[in-house]
Coordinates of C-alpha atoms in Angstrom, one line a residue:
X1 CA 17.7 -36.1 -1.9
X2 CA 17.4 -39.8 -2.2
X3 CA 18.8 -41.3 -5.4
X4 CA 18.0 -38.1 -7.3
X5 CA 18.7 -39.0 -11.0
X6 CA 22.0 -37.4 -12.1
X7 CA 21.6 -36.9 -15.9
X8 CA 24.1 -34.1 -16.4
X9 CA 25.7 -34.0 -19.8
X10 CA 29.2 -32.9 -20.4
X11 CA 29.8 -29.2 -20.4
X12 CA 31.5 -27.1 -23.0
X13 CA 34.9 -28.5 -21.9
X14 CA 33.8 -32.0 -21.0
X15 CA 35.2 -33.8 -24.1
X16 CA 38.8 -34.3 -25.0
X17 CA 38.6 -36.4 -28.2
X18 CA 38.5 -34.7 -31.6
X19 CA 38.0 -36.0 -35.1
X20 CA 35.3 -37.5 -37.2
X21 CA 33.9 -39.8 -34.6
X22 CA 33.6 -37.1 -31.9
X23 CA 31.8 -34.8 -34.3
X24 CA 29.3 -37.5 -35.2
X25 CA 28.7 -38.3 -31.5
X26 CA 28.3 -34.6 -30.7
X27 CA 25.4 -34.4 -33.1
X28 CA 23.5 -36.9 -30.9
X29 CA 24.4 -35.2 -27.6
X30 CA 22.8 -32.2 -25.9
X31 CA 26.2 -30.9 -24.8
X32 CA 27.6 -27.8 -26.5
X33 CA 30.5 -28.3 -28.9
X34 CA 34.0 -27.7 -27.6
X35 CA 36.7 -25.5 -29.1
X36 CA 38.6 -28.5 -30.4
X37 CA 35.4 -29.8 -32.1
X38 CA 34.9 -26.5 -33.8
X39 CA 38.5 -26.4 -35.0
X40 CA 38.0 -29.9 -36.4
X41 CA 34.9 -28.8 -38.1
X42 CA 36.7 -25.8 -39.6
X43 CA 39.4 -28.2 -41.0
X44 CA 36.6 -30.0 -42.8
X45 CA 35.3 -26.8 -44.3
X46 CA 33.2 -25.4 -41.6
X47 CA 33.7 -22.2 -39.6
X48 CA 35.2 -22.6 -36.2
X49 CA 33.9 -19.2 -35.1
X50 CA 30.3 -20.2 -35.4
X51 CA 29.4 -17.7 -38.2
X52 CA 26.4 -18.4 -40.5
X53 CA 28.5 -20.9 -42.5
X54 CA 29.8 -22.8 -39.5
X55 CA 28.6 -25.6 -37.3
X56 CA 26.7 -24.7 -34.1
X57 CA 27.4 -25.9 -30.6
X58 CA 25.1 -28.9 -31.0
X59 CA 26.1 -30.1 -34.5
X60 CA 24.8 -29.4 -37.9
X61 CA 25.9 -26.8 -40.5
X62 CA 24.0 -23.6 -41.1
X63 CA 22.6 -23.7 -44.5
X64 CA 22.5 -20.5 -46.6
X65 CA 19.3 -18.5 -46.8
X66 CA 16.5 -17.6 -44.4
X67 CA 15.3 -21.1 -44.0
X68 CA 18.7 -22.4 -43.1
X69 CA 19.3 -19.6 -40.6
X70 CA 15.9 -20.4 -38.9
X71 CA 16.6 -24.1 -38.8
X72 CA 20.1 -23.5 -37.3
X73 CA 18.7 -21.1 -34.7
X74 CA 16.0 -23.5 -33.7
X75 CA 18.4 -26.3 -33.4
X76 CA 20.7 -24.3 -31.2
X77 CA 17.8 -23.1 -29.0
X78 CA 16.5 -26.6 -28.5
X79 CA 20.0 -27.9 -27.8
X80 CA 20.8 -25.3 -25.2
X81 CA 17.3 -25.7 -23.6
X82 CA 17.8 -29.5 -23.3
X83 CA 21.3 -29.0 -21.9
X84 CA 20.0 -26.5 -19.3
X85 CA 17.1 -28.8 -18.4
X86 CA 19.4 -31.7 -17.8
X87 CA 21.6 -29.6 -15.6
X88 CA 18.5 -28.4 -13.6
X89 CA 17.2 -31.9 -13.0
X90 CA 20.6 -33.3 -11.9
X91 CA 21.3 -34.3 -8.4
X92 CA 24.1 -31.8 -8.0
X93 CA 21.9 -28.9 -8.9
X94 CA 19.1 -30.1 -6.7
X95 CA 21.4 -30.3 -3.7
X96 CA 22.7 -26.9 -4.5
X97 CA 19.2 -25.5 -4.6
X98 CA 18.3 -27.1 -1.3
X99 CA 21.4 -25.6 0.3
X100 CA 20.6 -22.2 -1.2
X101 CA 17.0 -22.4 0.1
X102 CA 18.2 -23.2 3.6
X103 CA 20.8 -20.4 3.4
X104 CA 18.1 -17.9 2.1
X105 CA 16.1 -18.4 5.3
X106 CA 18.9 -17.1 7.5
X107 CA 18.4 -13.4 6.8
X108 CA 14.7 -13.9 7.3
X109 CA 15.4 -15.1 10.8
X110 CA 18.0 -12.4 11.7
X111 CA 16.5 -9.3 10.1
X112 CA 13.0 -8.1 11.2
X113 CA 10.5 -8.7 8.4
X114 CA 7.9 -6.1 7.4
X115 CA 5.1 -8.6 7.5
X116 CA 6.0 -10.2 10.9
X117 CA 7.7 -7.3 12.9
X118 CA 6.8 -4.0 11.3
X119 CA 7.7 -2.0 14.4
X120 CA 11.2 -3.6 14.7
X121 CA 11.7 -3.0 11.0
X122 CA 10.8 0.6 11.4
X123 CA 13.2 1.0 14.3
X124 CA 16.0 -0.5 12.3
X125 CA 15.3 1.9 9.5
X126 CA 15.3 4.8 11.8
X127 CA 18.5 3.8 13.7
X128 CA 20.5 2.5 10.7
X129 CA 19.4 4.4 7.6
X130 CA 22.5 3.4 5.6
X131 CA 22.2 -0.3 6.4
X132 CA 18.5 -0.2 5.9
X133 CA 18.9 1.2 2.3
X134 CA 21.2 -1.8 1.6
X135 CA 18.6 -4.2 3.0
X136 CA 15.9 -2.5 0.9
X137 CA 17.9 -3.0 -2.3
X138 CA 18.4 -6.7 -1.5
X139 CA 14.8 -7.1 -0.3
X140 CA 16.0 -8.4 3.1
X141 CA 13.0 -6.8 4.9
X142 CA 10.7 -9.1 3.0
X143 CA 12.8 -12.1 2.3
X144 CA 10.1 -14.7 1.7
X145 CA 8.4 -12.7 -1.1
X146 CA 11.6 -11.4 -2.6
X147 CA 12.5 -12.1 -6.3
X148 CA 15.7 -14.1 -5.4
X149 CA 14.0 -16.3 -2.8
X150 CA 11.1 -17.0 -5.2
X151 CA 13.6 -17.9 -7.9
X152 CA 15.3 -20.5 -5.8
X153 CA 11.9 -21.9 -4.7
X154 CA 10.6 -22.2 -8.2
X155 CA 13.9 -23.7 -9.6
X156 CA 13.8 -26.3 -6.8
X157 CA 10.2 -27.1 -7.7
X158 CA 11.1 -27.5 -11.4
X159 CA 14.1 -29.7 -10.5
X160 CA 11.9 -32.0 -8.4
X161 CA 9.3 -32.3 -11.1
X162 CA 12.0 -33.0 -13.7
X163 CA 13.3 -35.8 -11.5
X164 CA 9.9 -37.4 -10.7
X165 CA 8.3 -37.6 -14.2
X166 CA 11.0 -39.8 -15.9
X167 CA 11.5 -41.9 -12.8
X168 CA 7.8 -42.5 -12.4
X169 CA 7.6 -43.8 -16.0
X170 CA 10.6 -46.0 -15.4
X171 CA 9.0 -47.4 -12.3
X172 CA 5.8 -48.2 -14.2
X173 CA 7.9 -50.2 -16.6
X174 CA 9.5 -52.1 -13.7
X175 CA 6.1 -53.0 -12.3
X176 CA 4.9 -54.3 -15.6
X177 CA 8.1 -56.2 -16.3
X178 CA 9.2 -59.6 -15.2
X179 CA 12.3 -60.6 -13.1
X180 CA 15.3 -61.2 -15.4
X181 CA 15.9 -64.8 -16.4
X182 CA 18.6 -66.8 -14.6
X183 CA 22.1 -66.1 -15.8
X184 CA 24.0 -69.1 -17.3
X185 CA 26.7 -69.0 -14.5
X186 CA 24.9 -68.8 -11.2
X187 CA 28.1 -69.7 -9.4
X188 CA 29.3 -66.1 -10.1
X189 CA 26.7 -64.6 -7.9
X190 CA 27.8 -63.4 -4.4
X191 CA 25.5 -65.8 -2.7
X192 CA 25.3 -69.3 -4.2
X193 CA 24.6 -72.9 -3.2
X194 CA 24.1 -76.2 -5.0
X195 CA 23.3 -79.8 -4.2
X196 CA 22.3 -83.1 -5.8
X197 CA 18.9 -84.6 -5.3
X198 CA 16.7 -87.5 -6.5
X199 CA 13.7 -85.2 -6.9
X200 CA 12.7 -84.4 -10.5
X201 CA 13.7 -81.0 -11.8
X202 CA 10.1 -79.9 -12.3
X203 CA 9.1 -81.0 -8.8
X204 CA 12.0 -79.0 -7.2
X205 CA 11.2 -75.9 -9.3
X206 CA 7.5 -76.0 -8.6
X207 CA 8.2 -76.1 -4.8
X208 CA 10.8 -73.3 -5.1
X209 CA 8.2 -71.2 -7.0
X210 CA 5.7 -71.8 -4.3
X211 CA 8.2 -70.9 -1.5
X212 CA 9.3 -67.7 -3.2
X213 CA 5.7 -66.6 -3.7
X214 CA 4.9 -67.3 -0.1
X215 CA 7.9 -65.1 0.8
X216 CA 6.3 -62.2 -1.2
X217 CA 8.7 -62.4 -4.1
X218 CA 7.5 -61.5 -7.5
X219 CA 8.1 -64.8 -9.3
X220 CA 8.5 -65.7 -13.0
X221 CA 8.0 -69.4 -13.5
X222 CA 7.8 -69.3 -17.3
X223 CA 11.0 -71.4 -17.6
X224 CA 9.6 -74.2 -15.5
X225 CA 9.1 -77.4 -17.6
X226 CA 5.7 -78.6 -18.5
X227 CA 3.9 -81.2 -16.4
X228 CA 4.5 -84.0 -18.9
X229 CA 8.2 -83.5 -19.1
X230 CA 9.4 -84.3 -15.5
X231 CA 13.1 -84.9 -16.5
X232 CA 13.6 -81.6 -18.4
X233 CA 15.5 -78.8 -16.6
X234 CA 14.4 -75.3 -16.1
X235 CA 14.7 -72.3 -13.8
X236 CA 12.7 -69.9 -11.6
X237 CA 13.4 -66.2 -11.4
X238 CA 12.2 -64.0 -8.5
X239 CA 12.6 -60.5 -7.4
X240 CA 11.8 -58.6 -4.1
X241 CA 12.2 -55.1 -2.9
X242 CA 11.3 -53.4 -6.2
X243 CA 9.0 -51.2 -4.2
X244 CA 12.1 -49.4 -3.0
X245 CA 11.8 -47.2 -6.0
X246 CA 8.3 -46.4 -4.9
X247 CA 9.8 -45.1 -1.6
X248 CA 12.0 -42.8 -3.6
X249 CA 9.1 -41.5 -5.7
X250 CA 7.0 -41.0 -2.6
X251 CA 9.8 -39.0 -1.0
X252 CA 10.2 -36.7 -4.1
X253 CA 6.4 -36.3 -4.5
X254 CA 6.1 -35.5 -0.8
X255 CA 8.7 -32.7 -1.2
X256 CA 6.7 -31.2 -4.0
X257 CA 3.5 -31.4 -1.9
X258 CA 5.3 -29.7 0.9
X259 CA 6.6 -26.9 -1.4
X260 CA 3.0 -26.3 -2.7
X261 CA 1.6 -26.4 0.8
X262 CA 4.2 -23.8 2.1
X263 CA 3.5 -21.6 -0.9
X264 CA -0.3 -21.8 -0.4
X265 CA 0.2 -21.0 3.3
X266 CA 2.3 -18.0 2.6
X267 CA -0.1 -16.6 0.0
X268 CA -3.4 -17.3 1.7
X269 CA -2.5 -16.8 5.4
X270 CA -3.8 -14.1 7.7
X271 CA -2.6 -13.1 11.2
X272 CA -3.7 -10.3 13.5
X273 CA -3.2 -9.2 17.1
X274 CA -5.6 -7.5 19.5
X275 CA -5.3 -6.3 23.1
X276 CA -8.6 -6.9 25.0
X277 CA -9.3 -5.6 28.6
X278 CA -11.3 -7.9 30.9
X279 CA -15.0 -7.0 30.3
X280 CA -14.5 -5.9 26.7
X281 CA -14.9 -7.9 23.5
X282 CA -13.5 -8.4 20.0
X283 CA -15.2 -8.9 16.6
X284 CA -13.2 -10.6 13.9
X285 CA -13.2 -7.8 11.3
X286 CA -10.2 -6.0 9.8
X287 CA -10.8 -2.7 11.6
X288 CA -10.8 -4.3 15.0
X289 CA -7.2 -5.5 14.9
X290 CA -4.3 -3.6 16.4
X291 CA -2.0 -5.0 13.8
X292 CA -2.7 -7.3 10.9
X293 CA -0.7 -9.0 8.1
X294 CA -1.8 -11.4 5.4
X295 CA -0.6 -13.2 2.2
X296 CA -0.8 -11.8 -1.2
X297 CA -3.9 -13.8 -2.2
X298 CA -5.8 -13.3 1.0
X299 CA -9.2 -11.6 0.9
X300 CA -10.6 -9.8 4.0
X301 CA -14.0 -11.3 3.2
X302 CA -12.5 -14.7 4.0
X303 CA -12.1 -13.9 7.7
X304 CA -14.0 -16.3 9.9
X305 CA -17.0 -14.5 11.3
X306 CA -17.1 -14.6 15.1
X307 CA -17.2 -12.4 18.3
X308 CA -15.9 -13.0 21.7
X309 CA -15.9 -11.3 25.2
X310 CA -13.1 -11.6 27.6
X311 CA -14.8 -12.6 30.9
X312 CA -11.9 -13.1 33.2
X313 CA -8.1 -13.6 33.1
X314 CA -6.2 -15.7 35.7
X315 CA -2.5 -15.7 36.3
X316 CA -0.6 -17.7 38.9
X317 CA 3.1 -17.0 39.9
X318 CA 5.7 -18.8 42.0
X319 CA 6.0 -17.0 45.3
X320 CA 9.1 -18.6 46.8
X321 CA 12.3 -20.4 46.0
X322 CA 14.8 -19.8 43.1
X323 CA 11.9 -19.4 40.6
X324 CA 10.3 -16.5 42.5
X325 CA 8.0 -14.6 40.1
X326 CA 8.0 -17.2 37.4
X327 CA 4.6 -18.0 35.8
X328 CA 2.8 -21.1 36.6
X329 CA -0.4 -20.7 34.5
X330 CA -2.2 -18.2 32.4
X331 CA -5.8 -18.6 31.4
X332 CA -8.3 -16.4 29.6
X333 CA -12.0 -17.3 30.0
X334 CA -14.0 -16.1 27.1
X335 CA -17.5 -16.4 25.6
X336 CA -17.7 -16.5 21.8
X337 CA -20.5 -16.4 19.2
X338 CA -20.1 -17.6 15.6
X339 CA -22.1 -16.0 12.8
X340 CA -25.7 -16.9 13.3
X341 CA -25.4 -18.1 17.0
X342 CA -28.0 -17.0 19.4
X343 CA -26.2 -18.2 22.5
X344 CA -22.6 -17.9 23.4
X345 CA -20.2 -20.7 24.0
X346 CA -17.8 -20.6 27.0
X347 CA -14.2 -21.6 26.5
X348 CA -10.7 -21.1 27.9
X349 CA -7.6 -20.1 26.1
X350 CA -4.2 -21.0 27.5
X351 CA -0.6 -20.5 26.2
X352 CA 0.2 -23.0 23.5
X353 CA -3.4 -24.3 23.6
X354 CA -5.4 -22.2 21.1
X355 CA -9.1 -22.0 20.6
X356 CA -10.3 -23.3 17.3
X357 CA -13.3 -21.3 15.9
X358 CA -14.0 -22.5 12.4
X359 CA -10.9 -22.1 10.3
X360 CA -9.4 -19.6 12.7
X361 CA -7.2 -20.2 15.7
X362 CA -7.2 -17.8 18.7
X363 CA -3.9 -17.8 20.6
X364 CA -3.2 -16.2 24.0
X365 CA 0.1 -14.3 23.7
X366 CA 0.5 -11.9 26.7
X367 CA -1.2 -10.0 29.5
X368 CA -0.9 -6.9 31.6
X369 CA -2.8 -4.3 33.6
X370 CA -5.1 -1.5 32.6
X371 CA -5.5 1.2 35.4
X372 CA -9.0 2.8 35.5
X373 CA -8.8 6.5 35.8
X374 CA -11.4 9.3 35.8
X375 CA -10.6 12.9 34.8
X376 CA -12.8 15.8 35.8
X377 CA -12.0 18.9 33.8
X378 CA -11.9 22.6 34.9
X379 CA -15.6 22.9 34.4
X380 CA -16.5 20.0 36.7
X381 CA -17.4 17.7 33.8
X382 CA -16.1 14.1 33.4
X383 CA -13.7 14.4 30.4
X384 CA -12.5 10.8 30.5
X385 CA -13.3 7.6 32.5
X386 CA -12.2 4.1 31.8
X387 CA -9.3 1.6 31.7
X388 CA -6.1 2.4 29.9
X389 CA -3.8 -0.5 29.0
X390 CA -0.2 -0.1 30.2
X391 CA 2.6 -2.2 28.5
X392 CA 4.9 -4.5 30.7
X393 CA 8.6 -3.7 30.5
X394 CA 10.0 -6.6 32.6
X395 CA 9.1 -9.9 34.2
X396 CA 7.8 -8.2 37.3
X397 CA 5.3 -6.4 35.0
X398 CA 6.6 -2.8 35.6
X399 CA 4.4 -1.1 33.0
X400 CA 4.4 2.1 31.1
X401 CA 1.5 3.9 29.4
X402 CA -0.3 7.1 28.4
X403 CA -3.7 8.5 29.2
X404 CA -4.7 10.9 26.4
X405 CA -7.8 13.1 26.8
X406 CA -9.0 15.1 23.9
X407 CA -12.4 16.3 25.2
X408 CA -11.0 18.5 28.0
X409 CA -12.1 22.0 28.9
X410 CA -9.8 24.2 30.9
X411 CA -10.7 26.4 33.9
X412 CA -11.1 29.4 31.5
X413 CA -13.7 27.5 29.5
X414 CA -11.4 27.1 26.5
X415 CA -11.0 23.6 24.9
X416 CA -7.7 22.0 25.7
X417 CA -6.1 18.6 25.6
X418 CA -4.5 16.7 28.5
X419 CA -2.1 13.8 28.7
X420 CA -0.8 11.7 31.7
X421 CA 2.3 9.6 31.2
X422 CA 3.8 7.3 33.7
X423 CA 4.1 3.8 35.3
X424 CA 1.8 1.2 36.8
X425 CA 3.6 -1.1 39.2
X426 CA 1.6 -4.1 40.6
X427 CA 4.0 -4.4 43.6
X428 CA 5.3 -0.8 44.0
X429 CA 8.9 0.0 45.1
X430 CA 10.9 3.2 44.8
X431 CA 14.7 3.3 44.8
X432 CA 17.2 6.0 43.9
X433 CA 18.8 3.7 41.2
X434 CA 15.7 2.5 39.4
X435 CA 13.0 4.9 40.5
X436 CA 9.4 3.6 40.6
X437 CA 9.3 -0.1 39.7
X438 CA 7.6 -3.4 40.5
X439 CA 9.2 -6.3 42.4
X440 CA 6.5 -8.9 41.8
X441 CA 4.1 -9.5 38.9
X442 CA 1.0 -10.0 41.1
X443 CA -0.8 -6.8 42.4
X444 CA 0.3 -7.0 46.0
X445 CA 0.8 -3.2 46.3
X446 CA -0.4 -1.5 43.1
X447 CA 0.5 2.1 42.5
X448 CA 0.1 4.5 39.6
X449 CA 2.9 7.1 39.0
X450 CA 2.0 9.9 36.6
X451 CA 3.3 13.2 35.0
X452 CA 0.8 15.6 33.5
X453 CA 0.9 17.6 30.2
X454 CA -1.5 19.9 28.4
X455 CA -1.5 21.3 24.9
X456 CA -1.8 19.8 21.4
X457 CA -1.7 15.9 21.3
X458 CA -1.2 16.1 17.5
X459 CA -4.0 13.6 16.9
X460 CA -5.6 15.9 14.3
X461 CA -2.6 16.0 12.0
X462 CA -3.5 12.9 10.2
X463 CA -0.2 11.2 11.1
X464 CA -0.8 7.9 12.9
X465 CA 0.5 7.7 16.5
X466 CA 1.4 4.9 18.9
X467 CA -1.3 4.9 21.5
X468 CA 1.2 3.8 24.1
X469 CA 3.6 6.7 23.5
X470 CA 3.3 10.5 23.9
X471 CA 4.6 13.1 21.5
X472 CA 5.4 16.1 23.8
X473 CA 6.7 18.5 21.1
X474 CA 3.5 20.6 21.2
X475 CA 2.7 20.0 24.9
X476 CA 3.7 21.7 28.2
X477 CA 4.4 19.7 31.3
X478 CA 2.6 20.8 34.5
X479 CA 5.0 22.0 37.3
X480 CA 4.8 22.6 41.0
X481 CA 5.3 25.9 42.8
X482 CA 9.1 25.5 42.5
X483 CA 8.9 25.0 38.7
X484 CA 9.8 21.3 39.0
X485 CA 7.9 18.7 36.9
X486 CA 4.9 17.6 38.7
X487 CA 4.7 13.9 39.5
X488 CA 2.6 11.9 41.9
X489 CA 2.2 8.3 43.1
X490 CA -1.5 7.2 43.5
X491 CA -2.9 4.2 45.2
X492 CA -6.3 2.7 44.2
X493 CA -9.1 5.1 45.2
X494 CA -6.8 8.2 45.7
X495 CA -7.5 11.5 43.9
X496 CA -5.1 14.0 42.5
X497 CA -6.1 17.6 42.4
X498 CA -4.5 19.3 39.4
X499 CA -2.9 22.8 39.9
X500 CA -4.5 26.0 38.7
X501 CA -8.1 24.7 39.0
X502 CA -7.6 22.2 36.1
X503 CA -9.7 19.6 37.8
X504 CA -9.0 16.2 39.4
X505 CA -7.7 12.8 38.4
X506 CA -8.9 9.7 40.3
X507 CA -7.2 6.3 40.3
X508 CA -10.3 4.1 40.5
X509 CA -8.5 0.7 40.4
X510 CA -7.2 -1.6 37.6
X511 CA -8.3 -4.4 35.3
X512 CA -6.3 -7.0 33.6
X513 CA -6.0 -7.3 29.8
X514 CA -4.8 -10.1 27.5
X515 CA -3.5 -10.0 24.0
X516 CA -4.8 -12.5 21.4
X517 CA -3.5 -13.5 18.0
X518 CA -6.1 -14.7 15.5
X519 CA -4.6 -16.6 12.6
X520 CA -5.9 -18.6 9.7
X521 CA -3.6 -20.7 7.5
X522 CA -3.9 -22.8 4.4
X523 CA -2.1 -25.9 3.5
X524 CA -1.1 -27.0 7.0
X525 CA -2.8 -30.4 6.6
X526 CA -1.1 -31.0 3.3
X527 CA 2.2 -29.9 4.7
X528 CA 1.8 -32.4 7.5
X529 CA 0.8 -35.2 5.1
X530 CA 3.8 -34.3 2.9
X531 CA 6.2 -34.4 5.9
X532 CA 4.9 -37.8 7.1
X533 CA 5.0 -39.2 3.5
X534 CA 8.5 -37.9 3.0
X535 CA 9.7 -39.6 6.2
X536 CA 7.9 -42.8 5.2
X537 CA 9.3 -42.7 1.7
X538 CA 12.8 -42.1 2.8
X539 CA 12.6 -44.9 5.4
X540 CA 11.3 -47.3 2.7
X541 CA 14.1 -46.3 0.3
X542 CA 16.7 -46.9 3.0
X543 CA 15.3 -50.1 4.6
X544 CA 13.9 -52.0 1.6
X545 CA 16.6 -54.0 -0.1
X546 CA 16.1 -54.9 -3.7
X547 CA 17.3 -58.4 -4.4
X548 CA 16.9 -61.2 -6.9
X549 CA 16.9 -65.0 -6.5
X550 CA 17.3 -67.7 -9.1
X551 CA 16.7 -71.4 -8.8
X552 CA 17.8 -73.8 -11.5
X553 CA 17.2 -77.6 -11.6
X554 CA 18.7 -79.7 -14.3
X555 CA 19.4 -83.4 -14.9
X556 CA 23.0 -84.3 -14.7
X557 CA 25.0 -86.8 -16.8
X558 CA 24.4 -89.5 -14.2
X559 CA 20.6 -88.9 -14.2
X560 CA 20.6 -87.1 -10.8
X561 CA 19.0 -83.7 -10.5
X562 CA 21.3 -80.8 -9.7
X563 CA 19.7 -77.9 -8.0
X564 CA 21.5 -74.5 -8.1
X565 CA 20.4 -71.4 -6.1
X566 CA 21.8 -67.9 -6.3
X567 CA 21.0 -64.5 -4.9
X568 CA 22.1 -61.0 -5.9
X569 CA 21.4 -57.9 -3.9
X570 CA 21.4 -54.4 -5.4
X571 CA 23.1 -53.1 -2.3
X572 CA 25.3 -54.6 0.3
X573 CA 23.2 -56.5 2.9
X574 CA 23.9 -59.5 5.2
X575 CA 20.3 -60.5 4.7
X576 CA 20.9 -61.7 1.1
X577 CA 23.0 -64.9 1.9
X578 CA 20.8 -65.6 5.0
X579 CA 17.7 -65.4 3.0
X580 CA 19.1 -67.8 0.4
X581 CA 20.1 -70.3 3.0
X582 CA 16.6 -70.2 4.6
X583 CA 15.1 -70.8 1.1
X584 CA 17.5 -73.7 0.5
X585 CA 16.6 -75.2 3.9
X586 CA 12.8 -74.9 3.2
X587 CA 13.3 -76.7 -0.1
X588 CA 15.0 -79.7 1.5
X589 CA 11.8 -81.7 2.3
X590 CA 10.9 -81.7 -1.4
X591 CA 14.5 -81.9 -2.8
X592 CA 16.6 -83.6 -0.2
X593 CA 20.4 -83.4 -0.6
X594 CA 22.3 -86.5 -1.8
X595 CA 25.9 -87.0 -0.8
X596 CA 28.6 -86.3 -3.4
X597 CA 29.9 -89.3 -5.4
X598 CA 33.0 -90.8 -3.9
X599 CA 36.3 -89.7 -5.5
X600 CA 34.7 -86.7 -7.2
X601 CA 36.2 -83.6 -5.6
X602 CA 34.3 -80.3 -5.6
X603 CA 35.8 -77.5 -7.6
X604 CA 35.3 -74.6 -9.9
X605 CA 33.1 -75.3 -12.9
X606 CA 34.9 -75.0 -16.2
X607 CA 34.9 -71.5 -17.6
X608 CA 32.6 -71.0 -20.5
X609 CA 33.6 -69.2 -23.6
X610 CA 32.6 -65.6 -23.5
X611 CA 30.4 -65.9 -26.5
X612 CA 28.2 -68.5 -24.8
X613 CA 27.3 -66.3 -21.8
X614 CA 23.7 -65.1 -21.5
X615 CA 23.3 -61.6 -22.7
X616 CA 21.7 -60.4 -19.5
X617 CA 24.1 -62.3 -17.2
X618 CA 25.5 -59.9 -14.5
X619 CA 29.2 -59.2 -14.4
X620 CA 31.3 -61.5 -12.2
X621 CA 31.8 -58.9 -9.5
X622 CA 28.3 -57.4 -9.6
X623 CA 26.9 -56.9 -6.1
X624 CA 29.8 -58.8 -4.4
X625 CA 30.6 -56.0 -2.0
X626 CA 33.6 -57.0 0.1
X627 CA 34.4 -60.3 -1.5
X628 CA 33.3 -62.3 -4.6
X629 CA 31.9 -65.7 -4.1
X630 CA 30.9 -65.2 -0.5
X631 CA 29.1 -68.3 0.7
X632 CA 25.5 -68.2 2.0
X633 CA 24.7 -68.6 5.7
X634 CA 24.4 -72.3 6.7
X635 CA 21.6 -73.0 9.2
X636 CA 21.5 -76.5 10.6
X637 CA 20.4 -78.9 7.8
X638 CA 21.0 -76.5 5.0
X639 CA 23.2 -77.4 2.0
X640 CA 26.6 -76.0 2.1
X641 CA 26.9 -72.7 0.1
X642 CA 29.6 -72.4 -2.4
X643 CA 30.8 -74.1 -5.5
X644 CA 30.2 -77.9 -5.4

């Protein structure tokens, strides 16, 4: 947080003084009264315990009667509210809230979230029920919509608003104000120079005013003498860098914009995934998604209306060297139609290069293979035919899957259900250690390995099932003549004759499939604008140096004009004396320097009585940094900086 206003008041134990003066001061403060103050009030006739006859935490005695009680209660409530608000809008609390917000995101990254990873969350619940119950109580499965995360978020929002409003009002006052008039003792400034010249005071001041304005200083020349009074002295005040506070305000406002944008994105977002085989399509409706999550305020009617077909999928892999099997490129060629289109639009989707369709983005997430199988039942009828997606398990795309057939009729003419579970390996290999597996992700030697089951798939129970897993509790595995589980490896085009006249299964070939994520978000543009503005505002607050320059020209006792120049930086900067020296050098053509009178040594001006100092004169050590009275830089031809 850049220059976040710290306006914290003293807490209940923040004051040590007691007595009449302290009690009077406490009535003007928003801080609660201390025990010592209450004891002092009790000595004066009040009640230290704070009963109806005693003084409250914020001063004032409770008067008798209902009206007195209501007034005392209102005063206490307002006092505590003001004290809490000052604590909330302090820099210390704002930094604590920022730290807590960053800390609160850690469990959201380590623990699977219901909205983002429902399957992983369900597995954690099943494997660790005790730990999952603790997570549920703490709302750790849904961190970003939890009560405690929302509380931190809203408190930080309120803290930023409480900082911005008063500072914005102060900044408006700074813009409308004038640079402060020149102090009486310019030689006390950290950068100071003076010289004698024959030019008239007004002439030197007018030129200084012009030079400062050309250097983009905000100049106040109200103290420059009138045109008809050339010998009268005066001064010019200038200020630069007051827009530094604008950078601070932009930074804080940008943080608020980012908080609003993130909140809008979380509440209005939608995100869904869909597996699409080559040759198939997808329509962007809620029922078409394999999985879908959205924000609290999202409406399904807000989904972008479009349809697309997956025409082809291309994958390229490294075939030699240390990166054998690594992916080079993935590309999905699609044709999409928006609502009302009569002709499709061809497009390609690559990893990290989504397709924009209206407000929706279509991302390519993964790919795999879908073996095409045909099952002829015991009556000679085709019970199932088509591609079945198998899910990759490793980088070589060794894949597992299940073929579920519900419309099967057995050799006895009775309805039955069949299931085939196994592996698809694009480059088949068989070892005793790993069994059937793939050695390369391209289909150089594709093979389908299956086990067969019959019985009840459990699809009519009303309990949802994973389409890629098989529940064998109510099914019986087919066996060979020796009673061993029946398993077979099929190459494309091969047919498997099932035992006991149950029909045949043919491995027709395979297709590719791709998984897509369709997402829509709100507030991304505002979040980007806020982030850029925050960086720009922070850079401005760090790089812009606020500084003031004063030029005074007076007529000395000998009738010669004495020019004094001083500069004061609000922060330590080597640029302050250099800038003053450059200004003095630019003023030389108009007010050339005269040599000092012979025998008159340079020295410190006589100290002025304290009561004669200007009321707005800076302290002697204000802005001096590492040394008071540091001379300005001295380019060639510039007057010497220091006290003359």
